[in-house]
N, C-alpha and C. Protein backbone atom coordinates (compact mmCIF):
# COMPACT_ATOMS: atom_id res chain seq x y z
N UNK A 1 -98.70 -134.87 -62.30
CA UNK A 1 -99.39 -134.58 -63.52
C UNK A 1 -99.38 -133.11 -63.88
N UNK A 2 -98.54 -132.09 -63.14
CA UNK A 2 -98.72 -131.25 -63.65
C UNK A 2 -97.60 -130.06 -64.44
N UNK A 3 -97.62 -129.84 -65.22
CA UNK A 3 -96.41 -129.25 -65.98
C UNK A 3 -96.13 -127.39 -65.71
N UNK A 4 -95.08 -127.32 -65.29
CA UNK A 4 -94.52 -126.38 -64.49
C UNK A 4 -94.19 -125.77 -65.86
N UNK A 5 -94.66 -124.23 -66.00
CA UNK A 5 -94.24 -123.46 -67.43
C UNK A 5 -93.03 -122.19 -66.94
N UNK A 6 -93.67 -121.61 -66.09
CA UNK A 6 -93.36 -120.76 -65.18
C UNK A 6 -92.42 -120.89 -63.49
N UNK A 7 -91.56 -120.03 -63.52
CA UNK A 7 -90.63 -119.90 -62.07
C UNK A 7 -90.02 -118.85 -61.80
N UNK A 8 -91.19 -118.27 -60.83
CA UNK A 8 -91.04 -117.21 -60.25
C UNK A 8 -89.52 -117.23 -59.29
N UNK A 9 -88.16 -117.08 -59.11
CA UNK A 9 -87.00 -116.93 -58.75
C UNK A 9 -87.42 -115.43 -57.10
N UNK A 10 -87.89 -115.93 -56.53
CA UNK A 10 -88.17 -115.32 -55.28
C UNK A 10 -89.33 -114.46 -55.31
N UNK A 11 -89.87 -113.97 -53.96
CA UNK A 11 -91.40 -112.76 -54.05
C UNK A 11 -90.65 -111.36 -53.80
N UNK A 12 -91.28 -110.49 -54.51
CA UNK A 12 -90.68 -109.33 -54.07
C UNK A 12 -89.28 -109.19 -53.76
N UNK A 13 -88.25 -109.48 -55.06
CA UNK A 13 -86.92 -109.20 -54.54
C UNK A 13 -86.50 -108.04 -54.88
N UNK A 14 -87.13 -106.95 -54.91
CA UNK A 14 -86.31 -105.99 -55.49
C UNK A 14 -85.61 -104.97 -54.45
N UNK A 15 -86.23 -105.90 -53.24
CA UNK A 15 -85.50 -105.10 -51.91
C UNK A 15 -84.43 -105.70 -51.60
N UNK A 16 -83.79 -106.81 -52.24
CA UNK A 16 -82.85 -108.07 -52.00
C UNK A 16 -83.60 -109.49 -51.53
N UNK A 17 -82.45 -110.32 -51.18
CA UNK A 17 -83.15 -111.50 -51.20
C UNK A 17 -82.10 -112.04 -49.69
N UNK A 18 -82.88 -113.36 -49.70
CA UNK A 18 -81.84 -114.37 -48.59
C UNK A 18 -81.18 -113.30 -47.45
N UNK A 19 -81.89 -111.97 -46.89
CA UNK A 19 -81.45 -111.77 -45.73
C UNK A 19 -80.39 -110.40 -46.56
N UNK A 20 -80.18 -110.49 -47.58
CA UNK A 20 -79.47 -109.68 -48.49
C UNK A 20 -80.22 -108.36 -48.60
N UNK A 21 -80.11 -107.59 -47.36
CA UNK A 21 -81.38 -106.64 -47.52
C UNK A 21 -80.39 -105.51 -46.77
N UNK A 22 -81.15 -103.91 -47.47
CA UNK A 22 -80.14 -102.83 -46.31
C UNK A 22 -80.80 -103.23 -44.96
N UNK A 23 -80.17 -103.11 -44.51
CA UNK A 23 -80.10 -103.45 -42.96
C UNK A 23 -79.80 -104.36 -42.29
N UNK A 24 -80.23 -105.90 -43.36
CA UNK A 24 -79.99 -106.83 -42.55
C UNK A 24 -78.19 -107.15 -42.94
N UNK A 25 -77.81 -108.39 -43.72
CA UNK A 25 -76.39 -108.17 -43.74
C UNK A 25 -75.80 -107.39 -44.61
N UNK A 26 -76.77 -106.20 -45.33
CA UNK A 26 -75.96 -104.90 -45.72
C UNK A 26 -76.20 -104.17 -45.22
N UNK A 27 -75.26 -103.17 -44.95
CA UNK A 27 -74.96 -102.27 -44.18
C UNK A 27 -75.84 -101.16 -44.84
N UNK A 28 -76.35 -100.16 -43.84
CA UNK A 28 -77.39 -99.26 -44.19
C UNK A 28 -77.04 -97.99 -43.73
N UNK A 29 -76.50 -97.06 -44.17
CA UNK A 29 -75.59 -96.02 -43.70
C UNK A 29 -76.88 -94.86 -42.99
N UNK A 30 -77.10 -94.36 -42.15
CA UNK A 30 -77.73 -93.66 -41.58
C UNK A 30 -77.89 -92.84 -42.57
N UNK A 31 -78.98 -92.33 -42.96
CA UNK A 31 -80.30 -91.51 -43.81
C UNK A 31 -80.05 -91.91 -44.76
N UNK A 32 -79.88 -93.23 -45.48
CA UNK A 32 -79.92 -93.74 -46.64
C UNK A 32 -81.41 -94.06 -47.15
N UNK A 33 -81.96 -93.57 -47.98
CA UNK A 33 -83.43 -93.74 -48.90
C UNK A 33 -83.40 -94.91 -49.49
N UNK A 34 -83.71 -96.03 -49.69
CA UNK A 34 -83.48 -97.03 -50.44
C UNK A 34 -84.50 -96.71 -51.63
N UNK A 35 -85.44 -96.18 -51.16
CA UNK A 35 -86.58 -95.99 -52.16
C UNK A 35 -86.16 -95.14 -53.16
N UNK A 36 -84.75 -94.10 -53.08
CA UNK A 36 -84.79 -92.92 -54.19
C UNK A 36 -83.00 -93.42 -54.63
N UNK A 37 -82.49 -93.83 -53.46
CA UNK A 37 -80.76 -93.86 -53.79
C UNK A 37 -80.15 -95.16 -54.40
N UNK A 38 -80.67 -94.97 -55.97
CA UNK A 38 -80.33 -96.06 -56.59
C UNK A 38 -78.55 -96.72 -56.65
N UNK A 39 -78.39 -95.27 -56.56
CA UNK A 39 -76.52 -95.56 -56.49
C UNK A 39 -75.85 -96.78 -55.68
N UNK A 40 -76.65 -96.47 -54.04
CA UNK A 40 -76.62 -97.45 -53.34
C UNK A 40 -77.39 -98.81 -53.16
N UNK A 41 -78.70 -99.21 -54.04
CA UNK A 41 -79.19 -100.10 -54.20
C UNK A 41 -78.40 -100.87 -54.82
N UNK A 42 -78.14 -100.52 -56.17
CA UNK A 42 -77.39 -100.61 -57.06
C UNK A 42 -75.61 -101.98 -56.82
N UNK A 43 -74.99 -101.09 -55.91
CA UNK A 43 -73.83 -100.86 -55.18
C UNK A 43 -73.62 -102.35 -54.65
N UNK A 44 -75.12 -102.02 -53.43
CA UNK A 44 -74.69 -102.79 -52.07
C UNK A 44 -75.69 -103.71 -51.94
N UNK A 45 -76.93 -103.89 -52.88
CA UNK A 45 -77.88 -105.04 -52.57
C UNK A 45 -78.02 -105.33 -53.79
N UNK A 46 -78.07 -105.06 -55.02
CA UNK A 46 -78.47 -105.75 -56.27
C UNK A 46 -77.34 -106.32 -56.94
N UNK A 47 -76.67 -105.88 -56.84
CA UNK A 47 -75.25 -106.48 -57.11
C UNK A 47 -74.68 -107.97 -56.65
N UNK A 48 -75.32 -108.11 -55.46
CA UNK A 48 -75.01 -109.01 -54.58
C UNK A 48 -76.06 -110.08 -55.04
N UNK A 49 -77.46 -109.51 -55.16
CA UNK A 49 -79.04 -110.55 -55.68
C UNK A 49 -78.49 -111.02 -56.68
N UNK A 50 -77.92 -110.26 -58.10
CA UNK A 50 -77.92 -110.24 -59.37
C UNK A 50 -77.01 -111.70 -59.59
N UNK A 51 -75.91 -111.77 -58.76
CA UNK A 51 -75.21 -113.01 -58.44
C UNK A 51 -75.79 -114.21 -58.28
N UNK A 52 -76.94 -113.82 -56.96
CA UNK A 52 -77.51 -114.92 -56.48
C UNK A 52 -78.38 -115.50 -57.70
N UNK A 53 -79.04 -114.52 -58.10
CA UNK A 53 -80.05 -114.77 -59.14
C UNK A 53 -79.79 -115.91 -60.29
N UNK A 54 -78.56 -115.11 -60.80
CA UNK A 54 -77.74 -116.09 -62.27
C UNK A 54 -77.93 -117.35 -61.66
N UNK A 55 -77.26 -117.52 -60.27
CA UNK A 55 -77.11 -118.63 -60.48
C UNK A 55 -78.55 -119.88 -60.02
N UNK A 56 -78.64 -119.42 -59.47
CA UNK A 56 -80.29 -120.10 -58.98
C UNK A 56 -81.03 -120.38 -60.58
N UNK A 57 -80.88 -119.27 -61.28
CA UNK A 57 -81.44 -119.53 -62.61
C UNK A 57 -80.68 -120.40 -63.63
N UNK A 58 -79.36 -120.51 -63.39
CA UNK A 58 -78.89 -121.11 -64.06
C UNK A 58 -79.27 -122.70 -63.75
N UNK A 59 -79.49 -123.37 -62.55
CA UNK A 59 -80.03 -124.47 -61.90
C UNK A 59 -81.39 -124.52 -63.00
N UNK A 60 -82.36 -123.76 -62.70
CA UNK A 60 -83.37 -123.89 -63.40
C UNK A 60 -83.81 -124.31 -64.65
N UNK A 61 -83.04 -123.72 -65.38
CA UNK A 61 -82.58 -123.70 -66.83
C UNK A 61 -82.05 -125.17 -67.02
N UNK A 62 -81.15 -125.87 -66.14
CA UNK A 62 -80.36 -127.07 -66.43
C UNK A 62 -81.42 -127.97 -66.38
N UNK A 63 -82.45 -127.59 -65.21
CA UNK A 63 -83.77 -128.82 -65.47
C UNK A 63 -84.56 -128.87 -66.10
N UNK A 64 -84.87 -127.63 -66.45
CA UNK A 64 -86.22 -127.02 -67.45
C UNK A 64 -85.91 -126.42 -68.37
N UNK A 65 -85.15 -126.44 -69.73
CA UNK A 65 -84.77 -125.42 -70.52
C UNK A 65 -85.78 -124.75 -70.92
N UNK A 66 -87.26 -124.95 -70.82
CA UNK A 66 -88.10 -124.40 -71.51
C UNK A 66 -89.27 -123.87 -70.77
N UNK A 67 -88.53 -123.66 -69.70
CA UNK A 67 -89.11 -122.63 -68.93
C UNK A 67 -89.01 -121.30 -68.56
N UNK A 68 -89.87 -120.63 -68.04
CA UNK A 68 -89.87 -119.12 -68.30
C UNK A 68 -89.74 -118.78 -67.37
N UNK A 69 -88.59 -118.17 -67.20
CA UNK A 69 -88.33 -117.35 -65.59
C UNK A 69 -88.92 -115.86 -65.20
N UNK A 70 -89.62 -115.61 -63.57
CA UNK A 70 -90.01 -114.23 -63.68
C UNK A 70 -89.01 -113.63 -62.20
N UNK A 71 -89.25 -112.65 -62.49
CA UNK A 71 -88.51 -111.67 -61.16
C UNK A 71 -89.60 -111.07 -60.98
N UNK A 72 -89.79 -111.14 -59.71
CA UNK A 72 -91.39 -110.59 -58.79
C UNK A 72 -90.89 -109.31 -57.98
N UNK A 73 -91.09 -108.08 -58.70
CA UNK A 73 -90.69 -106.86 -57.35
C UNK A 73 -92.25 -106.49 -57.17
N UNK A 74 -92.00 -106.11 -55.97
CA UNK A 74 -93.06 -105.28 -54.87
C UNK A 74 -92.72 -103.89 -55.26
N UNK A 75 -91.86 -102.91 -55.57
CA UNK A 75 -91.83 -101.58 -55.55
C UNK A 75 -92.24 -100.96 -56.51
N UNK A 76 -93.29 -101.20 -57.02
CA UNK A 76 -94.59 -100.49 -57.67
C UNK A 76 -94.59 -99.38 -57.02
N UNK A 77 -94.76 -98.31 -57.62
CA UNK A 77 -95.76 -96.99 -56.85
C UNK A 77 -94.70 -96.55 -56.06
N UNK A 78 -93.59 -96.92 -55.54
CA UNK A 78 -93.07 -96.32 -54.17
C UNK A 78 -92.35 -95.24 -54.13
N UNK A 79 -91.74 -94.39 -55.63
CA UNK A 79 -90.86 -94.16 -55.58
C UNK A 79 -91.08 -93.00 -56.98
N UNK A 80 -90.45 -91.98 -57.26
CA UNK A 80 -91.29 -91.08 -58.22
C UNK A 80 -91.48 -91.71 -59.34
N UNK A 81 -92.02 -91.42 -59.88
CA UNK A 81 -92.21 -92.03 -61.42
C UNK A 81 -91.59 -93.55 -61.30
N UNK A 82 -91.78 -94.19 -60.21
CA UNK A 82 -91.77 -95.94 -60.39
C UNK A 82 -89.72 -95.71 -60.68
N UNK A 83 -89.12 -94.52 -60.18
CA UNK A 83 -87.62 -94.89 -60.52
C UNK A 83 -86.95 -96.05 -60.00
N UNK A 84 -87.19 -96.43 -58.59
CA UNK A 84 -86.87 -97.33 -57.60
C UNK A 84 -86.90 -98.99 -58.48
N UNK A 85 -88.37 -98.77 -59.12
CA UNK A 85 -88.74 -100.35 -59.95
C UNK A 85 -88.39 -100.63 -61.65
N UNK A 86 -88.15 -99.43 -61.80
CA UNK A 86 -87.57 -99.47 -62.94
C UNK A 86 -85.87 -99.48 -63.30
N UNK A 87 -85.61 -99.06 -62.71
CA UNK A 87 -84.09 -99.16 -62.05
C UNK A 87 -83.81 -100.34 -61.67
N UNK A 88 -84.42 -100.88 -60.90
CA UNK A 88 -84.26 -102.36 -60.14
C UNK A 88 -84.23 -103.57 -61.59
N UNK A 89 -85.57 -103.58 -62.50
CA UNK A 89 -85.42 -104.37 -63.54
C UNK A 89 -84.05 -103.84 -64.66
N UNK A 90 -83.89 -102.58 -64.80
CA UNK A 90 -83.02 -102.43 -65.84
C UNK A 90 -81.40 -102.59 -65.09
N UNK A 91 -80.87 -102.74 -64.08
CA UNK A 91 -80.28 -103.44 -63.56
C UNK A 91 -80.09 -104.89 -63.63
N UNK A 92 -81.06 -105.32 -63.72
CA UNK A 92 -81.05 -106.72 -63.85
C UNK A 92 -80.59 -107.37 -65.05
N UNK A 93 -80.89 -106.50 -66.02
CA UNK A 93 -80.84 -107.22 -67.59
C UNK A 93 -79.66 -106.53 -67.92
N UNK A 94 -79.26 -105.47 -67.56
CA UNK A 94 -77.89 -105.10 -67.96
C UNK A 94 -76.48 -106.24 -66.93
N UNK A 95 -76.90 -106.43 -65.97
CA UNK A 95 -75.75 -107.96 -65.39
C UNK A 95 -76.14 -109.02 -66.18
N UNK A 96 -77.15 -108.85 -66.89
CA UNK A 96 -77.32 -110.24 -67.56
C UNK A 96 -77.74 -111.63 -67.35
N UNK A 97 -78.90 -111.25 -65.96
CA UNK A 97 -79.89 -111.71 -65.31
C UNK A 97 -80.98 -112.53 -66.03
N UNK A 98 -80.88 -113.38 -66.61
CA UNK A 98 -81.56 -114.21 -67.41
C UNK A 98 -83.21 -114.36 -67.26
N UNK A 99 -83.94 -113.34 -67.02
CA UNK A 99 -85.38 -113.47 -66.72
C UNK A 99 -86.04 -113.56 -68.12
N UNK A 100 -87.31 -113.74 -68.04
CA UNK A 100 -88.12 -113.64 -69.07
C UNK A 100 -89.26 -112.38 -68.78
N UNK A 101 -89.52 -112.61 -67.84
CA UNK A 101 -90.99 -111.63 -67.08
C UNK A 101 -90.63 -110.78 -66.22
N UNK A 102 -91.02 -109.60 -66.44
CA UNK A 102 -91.13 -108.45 -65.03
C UNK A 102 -92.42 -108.85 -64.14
N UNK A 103 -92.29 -109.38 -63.08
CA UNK A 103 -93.67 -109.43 -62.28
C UNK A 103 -93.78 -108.67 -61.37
N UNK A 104 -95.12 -108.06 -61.14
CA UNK A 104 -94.96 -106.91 -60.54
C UNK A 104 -96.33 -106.95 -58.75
N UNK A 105 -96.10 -106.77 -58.19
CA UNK A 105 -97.02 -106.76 -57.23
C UNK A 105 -97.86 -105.26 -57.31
N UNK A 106 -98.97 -105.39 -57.16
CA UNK A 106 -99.80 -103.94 -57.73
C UNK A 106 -99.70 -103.23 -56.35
N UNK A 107 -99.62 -101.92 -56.13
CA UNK A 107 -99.68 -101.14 -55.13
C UNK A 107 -100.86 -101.49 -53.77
N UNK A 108 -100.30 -101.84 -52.83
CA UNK A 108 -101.66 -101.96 -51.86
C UNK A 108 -102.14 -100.07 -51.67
N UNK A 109 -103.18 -100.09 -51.40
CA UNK A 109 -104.34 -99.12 -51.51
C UNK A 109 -103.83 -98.16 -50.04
N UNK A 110 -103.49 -98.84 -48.88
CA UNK A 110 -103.12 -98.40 -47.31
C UNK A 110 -101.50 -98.06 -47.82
N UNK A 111 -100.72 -98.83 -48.64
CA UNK A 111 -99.58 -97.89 -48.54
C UNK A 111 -99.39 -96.88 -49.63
N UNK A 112 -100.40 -96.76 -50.78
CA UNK A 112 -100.02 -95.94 -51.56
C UNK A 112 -101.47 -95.43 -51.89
N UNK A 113 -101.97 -94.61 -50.82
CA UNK A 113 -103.21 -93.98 -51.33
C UNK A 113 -103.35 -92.95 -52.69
N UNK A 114 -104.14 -92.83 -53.41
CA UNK A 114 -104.25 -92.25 -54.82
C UNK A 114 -104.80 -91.85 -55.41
N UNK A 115 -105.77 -90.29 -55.89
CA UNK A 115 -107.32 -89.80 -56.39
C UNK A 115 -108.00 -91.21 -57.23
N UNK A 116 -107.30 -91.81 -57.87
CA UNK A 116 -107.84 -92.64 -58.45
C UNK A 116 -106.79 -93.97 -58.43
N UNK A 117 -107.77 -95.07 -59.31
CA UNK A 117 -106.82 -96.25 -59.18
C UNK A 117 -105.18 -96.24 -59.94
N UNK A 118 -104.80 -96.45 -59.26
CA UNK A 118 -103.08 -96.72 -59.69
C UNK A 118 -103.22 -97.14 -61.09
N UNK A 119 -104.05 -98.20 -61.69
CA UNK A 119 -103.89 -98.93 -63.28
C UNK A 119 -103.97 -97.68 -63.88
N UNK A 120 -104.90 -96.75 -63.59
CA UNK A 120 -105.42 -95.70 -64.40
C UNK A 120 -104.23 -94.45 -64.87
N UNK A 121 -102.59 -94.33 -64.15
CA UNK A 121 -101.98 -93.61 -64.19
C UNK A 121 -101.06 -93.56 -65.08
N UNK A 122 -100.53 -92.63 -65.75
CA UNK A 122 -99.38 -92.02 -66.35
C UNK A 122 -98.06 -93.01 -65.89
N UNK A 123 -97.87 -92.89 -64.84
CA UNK A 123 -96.75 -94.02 -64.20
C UNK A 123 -97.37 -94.91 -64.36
N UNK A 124 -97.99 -95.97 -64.55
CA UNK A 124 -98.47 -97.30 -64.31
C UNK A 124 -98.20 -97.66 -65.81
N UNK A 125 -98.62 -96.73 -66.45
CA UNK A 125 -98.24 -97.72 -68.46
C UNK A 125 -96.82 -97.10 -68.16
N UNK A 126 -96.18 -96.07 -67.94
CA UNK A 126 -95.09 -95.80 -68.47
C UNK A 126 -94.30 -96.79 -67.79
N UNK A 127 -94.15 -97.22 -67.17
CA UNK A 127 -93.29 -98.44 -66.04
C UNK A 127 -93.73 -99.90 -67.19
N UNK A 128 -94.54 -100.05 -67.52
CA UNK A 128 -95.06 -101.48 -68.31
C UNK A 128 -94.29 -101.05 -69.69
N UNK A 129 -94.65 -99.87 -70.31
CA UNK A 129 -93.80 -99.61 -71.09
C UNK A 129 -92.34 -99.59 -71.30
N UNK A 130 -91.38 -99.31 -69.97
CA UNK A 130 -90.36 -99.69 -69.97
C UNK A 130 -89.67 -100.90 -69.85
N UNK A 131 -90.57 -101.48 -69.17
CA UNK A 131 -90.07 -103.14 -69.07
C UNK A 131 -90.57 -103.91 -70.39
N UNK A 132 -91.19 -103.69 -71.13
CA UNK A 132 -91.58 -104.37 -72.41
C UNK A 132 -90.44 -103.88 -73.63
N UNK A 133 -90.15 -102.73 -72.89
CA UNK A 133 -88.95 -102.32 -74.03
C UNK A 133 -87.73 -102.79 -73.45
N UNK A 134 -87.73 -103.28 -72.61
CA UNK A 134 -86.72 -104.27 -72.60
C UNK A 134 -86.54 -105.92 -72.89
N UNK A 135 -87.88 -105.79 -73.82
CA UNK A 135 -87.59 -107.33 -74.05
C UNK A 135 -88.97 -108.11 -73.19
N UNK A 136 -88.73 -107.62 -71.64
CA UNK A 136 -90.02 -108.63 -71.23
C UNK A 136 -91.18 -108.30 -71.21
N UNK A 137 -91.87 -109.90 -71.20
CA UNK A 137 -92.90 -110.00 -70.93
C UNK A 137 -93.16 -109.16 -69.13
N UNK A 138 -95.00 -108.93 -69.58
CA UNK A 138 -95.24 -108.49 -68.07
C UNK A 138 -95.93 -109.13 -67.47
N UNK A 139 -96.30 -109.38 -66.34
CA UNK A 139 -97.29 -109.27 -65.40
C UNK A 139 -97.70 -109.45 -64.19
N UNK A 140 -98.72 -108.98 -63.65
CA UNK A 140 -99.12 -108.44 -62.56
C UNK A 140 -99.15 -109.86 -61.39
N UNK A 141 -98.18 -110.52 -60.36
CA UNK A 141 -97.92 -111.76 -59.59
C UNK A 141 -98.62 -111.40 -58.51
N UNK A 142 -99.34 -110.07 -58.10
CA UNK A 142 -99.66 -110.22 -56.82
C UNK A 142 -100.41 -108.84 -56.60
N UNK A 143 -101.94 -108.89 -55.63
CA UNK A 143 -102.66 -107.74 -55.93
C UNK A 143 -103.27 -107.89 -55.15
N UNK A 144 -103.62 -106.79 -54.01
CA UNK A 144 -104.67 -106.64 -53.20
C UNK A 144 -106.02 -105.98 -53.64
N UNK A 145 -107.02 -106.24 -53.30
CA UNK A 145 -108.28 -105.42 -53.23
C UNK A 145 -109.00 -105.54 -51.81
N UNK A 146 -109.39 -104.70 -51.57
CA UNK A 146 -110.08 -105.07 -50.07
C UNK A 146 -111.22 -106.19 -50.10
N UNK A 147 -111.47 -107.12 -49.20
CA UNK A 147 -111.64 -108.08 -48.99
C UNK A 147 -113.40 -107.93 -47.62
N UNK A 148 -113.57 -106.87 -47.38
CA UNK A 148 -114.31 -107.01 -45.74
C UNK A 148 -114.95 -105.53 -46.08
N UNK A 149 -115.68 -104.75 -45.55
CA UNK A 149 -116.53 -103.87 -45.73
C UNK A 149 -115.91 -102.95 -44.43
N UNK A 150 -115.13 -103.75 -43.64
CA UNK A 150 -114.33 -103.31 -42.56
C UNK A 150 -113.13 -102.34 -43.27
N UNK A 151 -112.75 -102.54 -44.41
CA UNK A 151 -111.74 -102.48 -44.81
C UNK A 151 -110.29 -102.17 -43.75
N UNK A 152 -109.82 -103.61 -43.05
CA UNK A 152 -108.78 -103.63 -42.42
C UNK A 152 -107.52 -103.78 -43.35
N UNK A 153 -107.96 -104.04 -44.87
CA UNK A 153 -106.81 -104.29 -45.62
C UNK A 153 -107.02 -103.10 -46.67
N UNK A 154 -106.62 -101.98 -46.54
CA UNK A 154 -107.00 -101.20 -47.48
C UNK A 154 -108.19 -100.58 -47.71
N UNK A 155 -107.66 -99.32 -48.52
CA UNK A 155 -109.03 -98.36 -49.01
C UNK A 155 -109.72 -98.87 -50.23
N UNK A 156 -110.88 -98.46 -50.61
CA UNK A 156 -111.74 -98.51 -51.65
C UNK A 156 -110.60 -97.45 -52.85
N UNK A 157 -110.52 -97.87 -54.19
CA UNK A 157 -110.57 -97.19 -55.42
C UNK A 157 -111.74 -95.97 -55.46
N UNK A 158 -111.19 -94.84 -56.00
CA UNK A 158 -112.71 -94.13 -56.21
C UNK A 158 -113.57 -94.48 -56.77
N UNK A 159 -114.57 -94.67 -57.25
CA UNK A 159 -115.54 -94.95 -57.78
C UNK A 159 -116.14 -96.04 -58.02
N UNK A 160 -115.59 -96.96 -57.65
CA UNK A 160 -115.30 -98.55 -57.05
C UNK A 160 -115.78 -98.83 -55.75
N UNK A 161 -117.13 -99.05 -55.47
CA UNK A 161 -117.76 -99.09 -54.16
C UNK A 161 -117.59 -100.60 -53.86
N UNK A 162 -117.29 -100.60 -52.09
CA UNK A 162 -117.24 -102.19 -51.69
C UNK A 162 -118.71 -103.10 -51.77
N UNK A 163 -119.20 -103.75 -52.96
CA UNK A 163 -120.05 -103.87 -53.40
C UNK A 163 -119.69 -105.17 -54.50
N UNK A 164 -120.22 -106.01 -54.25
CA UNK A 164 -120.14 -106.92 -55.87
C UNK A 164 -119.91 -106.40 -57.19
N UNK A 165 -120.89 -104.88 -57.61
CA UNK A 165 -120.89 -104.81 -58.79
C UNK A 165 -119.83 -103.66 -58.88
N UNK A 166 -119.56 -103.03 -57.51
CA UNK A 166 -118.16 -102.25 -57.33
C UNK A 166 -116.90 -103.21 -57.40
N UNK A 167 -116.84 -104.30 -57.02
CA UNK A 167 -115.61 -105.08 -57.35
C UNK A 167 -115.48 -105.80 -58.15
N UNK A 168 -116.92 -105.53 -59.27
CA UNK A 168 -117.10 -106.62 -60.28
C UNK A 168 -116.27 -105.34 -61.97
N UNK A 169 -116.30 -104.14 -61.23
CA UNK A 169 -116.44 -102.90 -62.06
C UNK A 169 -114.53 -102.53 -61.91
N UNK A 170 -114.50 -102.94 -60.60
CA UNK A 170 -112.84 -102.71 -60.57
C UNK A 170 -112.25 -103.65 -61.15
N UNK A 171 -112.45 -105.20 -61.08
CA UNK A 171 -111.75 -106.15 -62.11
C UNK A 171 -111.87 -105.91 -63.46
N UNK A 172 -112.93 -105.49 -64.12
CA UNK A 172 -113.21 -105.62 -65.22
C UNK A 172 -112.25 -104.17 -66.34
N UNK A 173 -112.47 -102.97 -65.08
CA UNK A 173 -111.57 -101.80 -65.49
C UNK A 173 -110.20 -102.62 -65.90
N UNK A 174 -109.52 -102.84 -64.81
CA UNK A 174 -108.11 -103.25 -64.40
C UNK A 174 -107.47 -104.13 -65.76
N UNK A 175 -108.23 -105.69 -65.77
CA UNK A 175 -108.17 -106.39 -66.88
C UNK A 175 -107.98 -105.68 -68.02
N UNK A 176 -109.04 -104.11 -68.07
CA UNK A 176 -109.23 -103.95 -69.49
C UNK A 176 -108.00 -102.92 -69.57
N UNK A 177 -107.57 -102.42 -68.32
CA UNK A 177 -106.18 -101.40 -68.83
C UNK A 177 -105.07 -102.12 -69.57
N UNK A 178 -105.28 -103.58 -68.40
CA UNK A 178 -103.65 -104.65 -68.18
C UNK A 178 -103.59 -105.24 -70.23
N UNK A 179 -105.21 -105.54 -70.29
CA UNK A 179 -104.95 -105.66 -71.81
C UNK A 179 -104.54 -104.43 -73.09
N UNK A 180 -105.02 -103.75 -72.77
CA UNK A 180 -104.75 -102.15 -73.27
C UNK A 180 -103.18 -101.83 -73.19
N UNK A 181 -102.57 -102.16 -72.19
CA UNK A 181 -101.11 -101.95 -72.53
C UNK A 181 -100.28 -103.44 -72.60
N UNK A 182 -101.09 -104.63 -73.50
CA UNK A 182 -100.26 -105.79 -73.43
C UNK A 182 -99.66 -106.60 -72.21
N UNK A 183 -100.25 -106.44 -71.12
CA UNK A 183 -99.89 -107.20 -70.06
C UNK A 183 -100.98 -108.53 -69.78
């Protein structure tokens, strides 16, 4: 009974997919940055996804024409000005990667600590901004907030206390940026 609108085409591929990763069966040349050396992302792992991708999507498409495909990257935040994730989607649509949605996993808090929350940044619209100017739709597939007062999963946002009306104050910010720049 239930009608499938959406198909997310893997989690976090923007590091590769199916084992298609530097290191694993691509070769990873000693002091290679994956995070900054798009040349070689580019090259030796997206090239290779971008393949996989078409065609997996093309399957999709044959069952569902009227469904909306997303590409889910994780490399938010990692990389200066989001080059790593923005690079990764505009790659995609220039092979001619048939997506509909940029989905994006929001920065965890332990790997990308920050004076303030990540939504709140200069990079955070300008990255939404680039992927909307390419046509897609956005949004946010995957998001941590700390969970425990322990915080074993991450730091607190500034001003965002681990508190109900502190996590009632961080959703409500967030929502109101994600609507503020059309996501």
């Amino acid at each position: 009974g239930l009608t499938i609108e959406v198909y997310d085409i893997g989690n976090e591929i923007d590091f590769g997919i199916l084992n298609f990763r530097a290191g694993d069966r691509v070769a990873l040349p000693p002091g290679t940055d994956t995070n900054e050396n798009m040349d070689y992302m580019r090259t030796n792992v997206w090239s290779i996804e971008a393949t996989l991708l078409k065609s997996a999507i093309r399957g999709v498409r044959r069952a569902d024409p009227a469904g909306k495909i997303v590409l889910h990257a994780a490399g938010l935040g990692i990389s200066t000005n989001n080059n790593f994730i923005n690079t990764f989607f505009q790659f995609m649509n220039e092979q001619g990667v048939d997506f509909d949605i940029a989905g994006l996993s929001y920065p965890y808090r332990h790997f990308h600590p920050m004076p303030k929350p990540y939504f709140g940044t200069l990079e955070f619209a300008n990255t939404i901004k680039l992927l909307q100017a390419l046509g897609k739709e956005v949004i946010v597939s995957e998001f941590s907030y700390p969970n425990s007062s322990r915080l074993e999963v991450g730091t607190l946002d500034p001003g965002y206390p681990f508190t109900p009306d502190g996590q009632a104050a961080w959703a409500r910010d967030f929502r109101a940026m994600c609507l503020n720049l059309g996501i």
